[in-house]
Amino acid sequence: MSKKAIVLQTTLELITKQGIRATSLSQIIKTSGVANGTLYHHFKNKEEIISELYLMLSQDFGTVVMRNLPEEDTKKQFAIMWQNLFYYFVNNPLAFIFSEQIARSPEIPTSLKNQARQYYKDIEAFFRETIRKKEFKAYDILVMEELFFGNVVSLVKLYENKGGNLKERCINQAIEISWKGFLKKAE
């Protein structure tokens, strides 16, 4: 792992454990084991580390959600998108905590959140296309994305509360409920 990657990983671990404000640059340096000069070679300050981490994880979310989608079937695409995000969060608990506690906090500037939207263009395009094809109701795209995300997050929390013991049937039910909430016509 590169020194830059070590700094980013250490920062992720620290801020998910104790928050952005409680995590100091000196603590990042000490915990990462990276020399001052090396850290400053890659980053000007803590804010730059947080920004890069935020954008990196946003890009991961956007990429993971759209992975391995079939060409045509919208319902299958939706289910795979849903499962992709669910299993990404289950298998990457720090990314899940970051997305829930840090990414949505007021400590992340709106300008950075707006910059990260570029990584969700394919997700946005999916919802726009389903509306255009009159498969989904014509809701605000941002609301649709947030509700999609929120449904996945709710099930990840249930999964965690059950100690990782959640039947596939429950996951499929959650996907079906989420799907039906967006549909223009009932199935």
Coordinates of N, CA and C in Angstrom, one line a residue, residues 1-17 23 25 27-29 31-34 38-39 42-57 59-60 94-95 98 102:
M1 N 0.9 -1.2 0.0 CA 0.0 0.0 0.0 C 0.9 1.2 0.0
S2 N 0.6 2.2 -0.8 CA 1.4 3.4 -0.9 C 1.2 4.3 0.4
K3 N 2.1 5.2 0.6 CA 2.1 6.0 1.8 C 0.8 6.9 1.8
K4 N 0.4 7.3 0.6 CA -0.8 8.1 0.4 C -2.0 7.3 0.8
A5 N -2.1 6.0 0.4 CA -3.2 5.1 0.7 C -3.2 4.8 2.2
I6 N -2.0 4.7 2.8 CA -2.0 4.5 4.2 C -2.6 5.7 5.0
V7 N -2.3 6.9 4.6 CA -2.8 8.1 5.2 C -4.3 8.1 5.1
L8 N -4.8 7.8 3.9 CA -6.3 7.8 3.6 C -7.0 6.7 4.5
Q9 N -6.4 5.5 4.5 CA -7.0 4.4 5.3 C -7.0 4.8 6.8
T10 N -5.9 5.3 7.3 CA -5.8 5.7 8.7 C -6.8 6.8 9.0
T11 N -6.9 7.7 8.1 CA -7.9 8.8 8.4 C -9.3 8.3 8.4
L12 N -9.6 7.4 7.5 CA -10.9 6.7 7.5 C -11.2 6.0 8.8
E13 N -10.2 5.3 9.3 CA -10.4 4.5 10.5 C -10.6 5.5 11.7
L14 N -9.8 6.5 11.7 CA -9.9 7.5 12.9 C -11.2 8.3 12.9
I15 N -11.6 8.8 11.7 CA -12.8 9.6 11.7 C -14.0 8.8 11.9
T16 N -14.0 7.6 11.4 CA -15.2 6.8 11.7 C -15.4 6.4 13.1
K17 N -14.2 6.3 13.8 CA -14.2 6.0 15.2 C -14.5 7.2 16.1
T23 N -10.3 14.2 15.2 CA -9.2 13.6 14.6 C -8.2 14.8 14.1
L25 N -4.5 16.2 12.7 CA -3.4 15.9 11.7 C -2.3 15.2 12.3
Q27 N -2.4 13.3 14.9 CA -2.9 11.9 15.2 C -2.8 11.1 14.0
I28 N -3.2 11.6 12.8 CA -3.2 10.9 11.6 C -1.7 10.5 11.3
I29 N -0.8 11.5 11.4 CA 0.6 11.2 11.2 C 1.1 10.1 12.1
T31 N -0.5 7.8 13.9 CA -1.2 6.5 13.8 C -0.8 5.8 12.4
S32 N -0.6 6.6 11.4 CA -0.3 6.0 10.1 C 1.2 5.6 10.0
G33 N 2.0 6.2 10.9 CA 3.4 5.9 10.8 C 4.1 6.5 9.6
V34 N 3.5 7.5 9.0 CA 4.0 8.2 7.8 C 4.7 9.5 8.3
T38 N 6.4 13.3 4.3 CA 5.7 12.5 3.3 C 4.2 12.8 3.3
L39 N 3.6 13.0 4.4 CA 2.2 13.4 4.5 C 2.0 14.8 3.7
H42 N 1.9 14.8 0.0 CA 0.6 14.4 -0.6 C -0.6 15.3 -0.3
F43 N -0.6 15.9 0.8 CA -1.7 16.7 1.3 C -1.2 18.0 2.0
K44 N -2.0 19.1 1.7 CA -1.7 20.3 2.4 C -2.1 20.4 3.8
N45 N -3.2 19.7 4.1 CA -3.8 19.8 5.5 C -4.8 18.7 5.7
K46 N -5.4 18.6 6.8 CA -6.4 17.6 7.1 C -7.6 17.7 6.2
E47 N -8.1 18.9 5.9 CA -9.2 19.1 5.1 C -9.0 18.5 3.7
E48 N -7.8 18.6 3.2 CA -7.5 18.0 1.9 C -7.5 16.5 1.9
I49 N -7.1 15.9 3.0 CA -7.2 14.5 3.2 C -8.7 14.0 3.2
I50 N -9.5 14.8 4.0 CA -10.9 14.4 4.1 C -11.6 14.6 2.8
S51 N -11.2 15.6 2.0 CA -11.8 15.8 0.7 C -11.5 14.7 -0.2
E52 N -10.2 14.3 -0.3 CA -9.8 13.2 -1.1 C -10.5 11.9 -0.7
L53 N -10.6 11.7 0.6 CA -11.2 10.5 1.1 C -12.7 10.5 0.7
Y54 N -13.4 11.6 0.8 CA -14.8 11.7 0.5 C -15.0 11.5 -1.0
L55 N -14.2 12.1 -1.8 CA -14.3 11.9 -3.3 C -14.0 10.4 -3.7
M56 N -13.0 9.9 -3.1 CA -12.6 8.5 -3.4 C -13.8 7.5 -3.0
L57 N -14.4 7.7 -1.8 CA -15.5 6.8 -1.4 C -16.7 7.1 -2.3
Q59 N -16.7 8.0 -5.4 CA -16.5 7.3 -6.6 C -16.7 5.8 -6.5
D60 N -16.2 5.2 -5.4 CA -16.5 3.8 -5.1 C -17.9 3.5 -5.1
L94 N -16.3 0.3 7.4 CA -15.9 1.6 7.5 C -16.5 2.6 6.5
A95 N -16.6 2.1 5.3 CA -17.2 2.9 4.2 C -18.7 3.1 4.6
F98 N -18.7 5.7 7.3 CA -18.4 7.0 6.7 C -19.6 7.6 6.0
I102 N -20.3 10.5 8.5 CA -19.4 11.6 8.1 C -19.9 12.3 6.8

